[in-house]
Coordinates of C-alpha atoms and ligand atoms in Angstrom, one line a residue:
M1 CA 0.0 0.0 0.0
N2 CA 1.3 3.5 -0.9
E3 CA 0.0 5.6 2.0
D4 CA 1.3 8.8 0.4
I5 CA -0.9 8.4 -2.7
L6 CA -4.0 7.9 -0.4
I7 CA -3.1 11.0 1.7
K8 CA -2.6 13.2 -1.4
T9 CA -5.8 12.1 -3.0
I10 CA -7.7 12.9 0.2
A11 CA -6.0 16.3 0.4
R12 CA -7.2 17.1 -3.1
L13 CA -10.7 15.9 -2.3
T14 CA -11.1 17.9 0.9
T15 CA -9.3 21.1 -0.2
A16 CA -11.4 24.0 1.1
P17 CA -13.7 25.3 -0.2
K18 CA -14.6 22.2 -2.2
G19 CA -16.6 19.1 -1.7
I20 CA -17.8 16.0 -3.6
L21 CA -20.7 15.7 -6.0
A22 CA -22.4 12.2 -5.9
I23 CA -23.9 11.3 -9.3
D24 CA -23.7 7.5 -8.6
E25 CA -27.4 6.6 -8.3
S26 CA -27.9 3.0 -9.3
L27 CA -30.0 2.4 -12.4
S28 CA -33.1 1.7 -10.3
T29 CA -32.7 4.8 -8.1
C30 CA -32.0 7.0 -11.1
D31 CA -35.1 5.6 -12.9
K32 CA -37.3 6.2 -9.9
R33 CA -36.2 9.9 -9.8
F34 CA -36.8 10.2 -13.6
E35 CA -40.2 8.5 -13.3
K36 CA -41.4 10.9 -10.6
L37 CA -40.7 13.8 -13.0
G38 CA -42.0 12.2 -16.1
V39 CA -38.6 11.6 -17.7
P40 CA -38.3 8.4 -19.9
T41 CA -36.2 5.8 -18.1
T42 CA -33.8 5.0 -20.9
I43 CA -30.1 4.8 -21.1
E44 CA -30.2 7.7 -23.6
K45 CA -31.9 10.0 -21.1
R46 CA -29.6 9.0 -18.3
Q47 CA -26.6 9.8 -20.6
E48 CA -28.2 13.2 -21.5
Y49 CA -28.8 14.1 -17.9
R50 CA -25.4 13.0 -16.7
E51 CA -23.7 14.8 -19.6
L52 CA -25.1 18.1 -18.3
L53 CA -23.8 17.3 -14.8
V54 CA -20.3 16.4 -16.0
T55 CA -19.9 19.3 -18.5
A56 CA -21.3 22.1 -16.2
P57 CA -19.0 25.1 -16.8
Q58 CA -17.0 26.3 -13.8
I59 CA -18.1 23.4 -11.5
E60 CA -14.5 22.7 -10.6
K61 CA -14.4 25.9 -8.6
Y62 CA -16.6 24.2 -6.0
I63 CA -16.4 20.4 -6.6
S64 CA -13.2 18.4 -6.1
G65 CA -14.5 15.0 -7.0
Y66 CA -17.5 13.3 -8.8
I67 CA -18.7 9.9 -7.7
L68 CA -19.9 7.9 -10.7
F69 CA -21.8 4.7 -11.3
D70 CA -20.5 1.8 -13.5
E71 CA -22.7 2.9 -16.4
T72 CA -21.6 6.5 -16.2
I73 CA -17.8 6.0 -15.9
K74 CA -17.8 4.4 -19.3
Q75 CA -20.1 7.0 -21.0
A76 CA -19.1 9.9 -23.3
T77 CA -20.7 13.2 -24.3
R78 CA -22.8 13.1 -27.5
S79 CA -19.9 14.7 -29.3
G80 CA -17.8 11.6 -28.3
E81 CA -15.6 12.9 -25.5
P82 CA -15.5 10.4 -22.6
F83 CA -17.0 11.8 -19.4
L84 CA -13.7 10.9 -17.7
S85 CA -11.6 13.1 -19.9
V86 CA -14.0 16.0 -19.4
L87 CA -13.7 15.6 -15.6
K88 CA -9.9 15.1 -15.7
S89 CA -9.4 18.2 -17.9
K90 CA -11.1 20.2 -15.1
G91 CA -8.8 18.6 -12.4
I92 CA -11.8 16.8 -10.8
E93 CA -11.0 13.5 -9.0
I94 CA -12.9 10.4 -10.3
G95 CA -14.8 8.4 -7.7
I96 CA -16.8 5.2 -8.3
K97 CA -19.5 3.4 -6.4
V98 CA -18.4 -0.2 -6.0
D99 CA -21.0 -1.8 -3.8
T100 CA -23.8 -3.6 -5.5
G101 CA -26.5 -2.4 -3.1
P102 CA -28.3 -3.6 0.0
V103 CA -29.5 -7.2 0.5
D104 CA -31.5 -8.7 3.4
F105 CA -29.5 -9.4 6.6
P106 CA -30.4 -13.1 7.4
E107 CA -32.7 -13.6 10.4
H108 CA -33.1 -9.9 11.0
P109 CA -36.3 -8.8 9.3
G110 CA -36.1 -5.3 7.9
E111 CA -32.3 -5.0 8.2
K112 CA -29.8 -4.9 5.4
I113 CA -26.2 -5.5 4.7
T114 CA -24.4 -4.4 1.5
A115 CA -23.2 -6.8 -1.2
G116 CA -20.4 -6.4 -3.7
L117 CA -17.2 -7.8 -2.2
E118 CA -17.0 -10.6 -4.8
G119 CA -14.6 -9.6 -7.6
L120 CA -14.1 -6.2 -6.0
S121 CA -10.3 -6.2 -6.4
E122 CA -10.6 -6.9 -10.1
R123 CA -13.3 -4.3 -10.6
L124 CA -11.2 -1.7 -8.7
K125 CA -8.2 -2.4 -10.9
E126 CA -10.3 -1.8 -14.0
Y127 CA -11.7 1.5 -12.6
K128 CA -8.3 2.6 -11.5
A129 CA -6.9 2.0 -15.0
L130 CA -9.7 4.3 -16.2
G131 CA -8.6 7.0 -13.8
A132 CA -10.6 6.4 -10.5
T133 CA -8.8 7.6 -7.4
F134 CA -11.5 7.0 -4.9
A135 CA -14.4 4.6 -4.2
K136 CA -17.6 4.5 -2.3
W137 CA -19.4 1.8 -0.3
R138 CA -22.7 2.6 1.4
S139 CA -24.6 0.6 4.1
V140 CA -28.0 1.6 5.3
Y141 CA -29.6 1.3 8.7
T142 CA -33.1 1.9 9.7
I143 CA -34.0 3.2 13.2
G144 CA -36.8 1.1 14.7
E145 CA -37.7 -0.4 18.0
N146 CA -34.9 -3.0 17.9
T147 CA -32.9 -1.7 15.0
P148 CA -30.2 -1.2 14.0
S149 CA -29.2 -4.3 15.9
E150 CA -25.7 -4.9 17.2
E151 CA -25.4 -7.9 14.9
C152 CA -26.2 -5.9 11.8
M153 CA -23.9 -3.1 12.7
K154 CA -21.1 -5.6 13.4
A155 CA -21.7 -7.5 10.2
S156 CA -21.6 -4.2 8.2
A157 CA -18.5 -3.0 9.9
E158 CA -16.7 -6.2 9.0
I159 CA -17.7 -5.7 5.4
F160 CA -16.5 -2.1 5.5
A161 CA -13.1 -3.2 6.7
K162 CA -12.8 -5.8 3.9
Y163 CA -13.8 -3.2 1.3
A164 CA -11.4 -0.6 2.8
L165 CA -8.5 -3.0 2.8
I166 CA -9.0 -3.9 -0.8
C167 CA -9.3 -0.3 -1.9
Q168 CA -6.2 0.7 0.0
E169 CA -4.2 -2.2 -1.4
N170 CA -5.1 -0.8 -4.8
E171 CA -4.2 2.7 -3.8
V172 CA -7.8 3.9 -4.2
V173 CA -9.2 6.0 -1.3
P174 CA -12.2 4.2 0.3
I175 CA -15.2 6.3 1.3
V176 CA -16.9 4.4 4.1
E177 CA -20.5 5.4 4.1
P178 CA -22.7 4.2 6.9
E179 CA -26.1 5.9 6.5
I180 CA -28.6 5.9 9.3
L181 CA -31.8 6.7 7.3
M182 CA -34.0 9.6 8.1
D183 CA -37.1 7.4 7.6
G184 CA -39.3 7.2 10.7
E185 CA -40.7 9.1 13.7
H186 CA -37.6 8.8 15.9
S187 CA -36.1 11.7 17.9
L188 CA -32.8 13.4 17.3
E189 CA -31.5 11.7 20.5
K190 CA -32.3 8.3 19.0
C191 CA -30.4 9.2 15.8
Y192 CA -27.5 10.3 18.0
E193 CA -27.5 7.1 19.9
A194 CA -27.6 4.8 16.8
T195 CA -25.0 6.9 14.9
A196 CA -22.6 7.0 17.9
R197 CA -22.9 3.2 18.5
N198 CA -22.5 2.4 14.8
L199 CA -19.4 4.6 14.5
E200 CA -17.9 3.0 17.6
I201 CA -18.4 -0.5 16.1
I202 CA -17.0 0.6 12.7
F203 CA -13.9 2.2 14.0
S204 CA -13.2 -0.6 16.3
E205 CA -13.4 -3.0 13.4
L206 CA -11.3 -0.8 11.1
N207 CA -8.6 -0.5 13.8
A208 CA -8.7 -4.3 14.4
Q209 CA -8.2 -4.9 10.7
K210 CA -5.4 -2.3 10.6
I211 CA -7.0 -0.1 8.1
F212 CA -4.9 3.1 7.5
L213 CA -7.2 5.7 8.9
P214 CA -5.6 8.8 7.4
G215 CA -6.3 7.0 4.0
I216 CA -10.1 6.8 4.4
I217 CA -12.9 9.3 4.2
L218 CA -16.0 8.8 6.4
K219 CA -19.3 9.8 4.7
T220 CA -22.0 10.0 7.3
N221 CA -25.5 11.2 8.1
M222 CA -26.0 14.3 10.2
I223 CA -27.7 13.8 13.6
L224 CA -31.4 14.6 12.7
P225 CA -34.8 13.7 14.0
G226 CA -36.8 11.2 11.8
K227 CA -38.5 12.9 8.8
D228 CA -41.9 11.8 10.1
S229 CA -41.3 13.0 13.7
K230 CA -42.7 16.5 12.8
V231 CA -40.2 17.9 15.3
I232 CA -38.5 21.0 14.0
V233 CA -34.9 21.4 15.2
D234 CA -32.8 24.4 14.3
A235 CA -29.6 24.2 12.3
L236 CA -27.4 25.1 15.3
E237 CA -28.8 22.3 17.4
I238 CA -28.2 19.8 14.6
A239 CA -24.7 21.1 14.0
K240 CA -23.8 20.9 17.7
A241 CA -25.2 17.3 18.1
T242 CA -23.4 16.2 14.9
V243 CA -20.1 17.7 15.7
K244 CA -20.3 16.3 19.3
C245 CA -21.0 12.8 18.1
L246 CA -18.2 12.9 15.5
K247 CA -15.7 14.4 18.0
E248 CA -16.5 11.6 20.4
K249 CA -16.5 8.7 18.0
V250 CA -14.3 9.5 15.0
P251 CA -10.5 9.2 15.5
K252 CA -8.7 12.4 14.8
E253 CA -6.3 10.9 12.4
I254 CA -9.0 10.1 9.8
G255 CA -8.4 11.5 6.4
G256 CA -11.6 13.5 6.3
I257 CA -15.4 13.5 6.9
T258 CA -18.1 14.3 4.4
F259 CA -21.9 14.3 4.7
L260 CA -24.6 12.8 2.6
S261 CA -27.7 14.8 2.2
G262 CA -30.0 11.8 2.7
G263 CA -33.3 13.5 1.8
Q264 CA -33.0 16.7 3.8
G265 CA -34.2 19.8 2.1
D266 CA -31.6 21.3 -0.3
E267 CA -31.3 24.5 1.8
E268 CA -31.3 22.6 5.1
A269 CA -28.3 20.5 4.0
T270 CA -26.4 23.7 3.2
V271 CA -27.4 25.7 6.3
R272 CA -26.6 22.8 8.6
L273 CA -23.1 22.2 7.2
N274 CA -22.5 25.9 7.4
A275 CA -23.5 25.9 11.1
M276 CA -21.0 23.2 11.8
H277 CA -18.2 25.4 10.5
K278 CA -19.2 28.1 12.9
L279 CA -18.2 25.7 15.6
S280 CA -14.6 25.5 14.4
P281 CA -11.8 24.6 15.0
L282 CA -12.8 21.1 13.9
P283 CA -10.2 18.3 14.2
W284 CA -10.8 16.9 10.7
A285 CA -11.6 18.2 7.2
L286 CA -15.4 18.4 7.1
T287 CA -17.3 18.9 3.8
F288 CA -20.1 17.7 1.7
S289 CA -20.6 14.7 -0.6
Y290 CA -24.1 15.5 -1.6
G291 CA -26.2 13.9 -4.3
R292 CA -29.8 15.2 -4.1
A293 CA -29.1 18.4 -2.3
I294 CA -27.0 19.6 -5.2
Q295 CA -28.7 17.9 -8.1
N296 CA -32.4 18.5 -7.2
P297 CA -32.9 22.0 -8.8
A298 CA -31.0 21.0 -11.9
L299 CA -32.9 17.8 -12.4
K300 CA -36.3 19.4 -11.9
A301 CA -35.5 22.2 -14.4
W302 CA -34.1 19.7 -17.0
A303 CA -37.1 17.4 -16.6
K304 CA -39.4 20.3 -17.4
N305 CA -37.3 21.6 -20.3
P306 CA -34.5 19.3 -21.5
S307 CA -33.4 21.7 -24.2
D308 CA -32.5 24.4 -21.7
V309 CA -29.3 22.7 -20.5
A310 CA -27.7 26.1 -19.7
L311 CA -30.5 26.8 -17.1
A312 CA -30.0 23.3 -15.5
Q313 CA -26.3 23.8 -15.3
A314 CA -26.6 27.3 -13.8
L315 CA -28.8 25.8 -11.1
L316 CA -26.3 23.0 -10.5
L317 CA -23.5 25.6 -10.2
T318 CA -25.5 27.7 -7.7
A319 CA -26.2 24.7 -5.5
A320 CA -22.5 23.7 -5.7
K321 CA -21.4 27.2 -4.9
N322 CA -23.7 27.5 -1.9
N323 CA -22.4 24.2 -0.4
S324 CA -18.8 25.3 -1.1
L325 CA -19.5 28.5 0.9
A326 CA -21.1 26.3 3.7
S327 CA -18.0 24.1 3.8
V328 CA -16.1 27.1 5.1
G329 CA -18.9 28.6 7.2
R330 CA -19.5 31.5 4.8
Y331 CA -23.0 30.7 3.4
E332 CA -25.7 33.3 3.9
K333 CA -29.3 32.6 3.0
Ligands
13P1 P1 -27.7 12.1 -1.1 O1 -26.9 13.3 -0.8 O2 -28.7 12.3 -2.1 O3 -28.1 11.4 0.1 O4 -26.7 11.1 -1.9 C1 -25.4 10.9 -1.4 C2 -24.9 9.5 -1.6 O5 -23.9 9.4 -2.1 C3 -25.8 8.4 -1.2 O6 -25.1 7.2 -1.2

């Protein structure tokens, strides 16, 4: 393992005031979002949409890395330029989602673990040859009366460690993404408790397997009340709870921390990240790795009028800029 390569990649990814844009929705997730907006769910439409995301002028001022999906990493613009060469010419790092999605966790109804370890090393080598410098693996956990269970968290942590090791051996930075879902009526305290325990289990396993922590990025949820709880919590309270949880449970030597947006309102995701940076100094680089919170306005505009690519790209740029400002605590509504 070349530790220096991993550290340098993370430094480029977390350079202020930049963050990561996730455009790695699986085919089914992408199609669901298209269907909702009346967009045909075809490979051509997915290419067209992702072309506008990849070619957005000036996006490199705010975005350090794009996370792609297998279909997208091999696509090209309609004029024939591979997406990868467009991104590389802007100095943007190439990331790739390498898990193959959630599967049922045996004997634990409602709980999931994540598949995709089989053949991972070979796939990573192929992606690395194409230019990928970082990867992403996501596990999801639902808060319920008895979930997430210790068994599920432990099983997922073991999988994360195996994934992280394979990535690091291939000199690709692993993003470890445990997502406690917002679904449900639970309180902010419950989310805190589940996130804290899960991070404890994950870092204990990563340490046990001797994963090089300065060479990973944690991508996590913020500490939030469930989206059906109807509780309104202000940004400062969320920021304080999230930073407290991360300070308590994430080792200082980690390469960096990024957030997923997870279905928060676009503005909320920005304001909350901004509020965290008002609590500096923070012991680690802390920025965004949003999908929906950056893409939403652009996707809606493009769905309405696919010929107005310039408008969709302008909306994407504004969302990226707002989150870039939030990543250094300088966003104002
Ligand atoms: P959202 O910001 O839409 O949650 O997506 C981030 C991500 O990468 C999910 O795995």
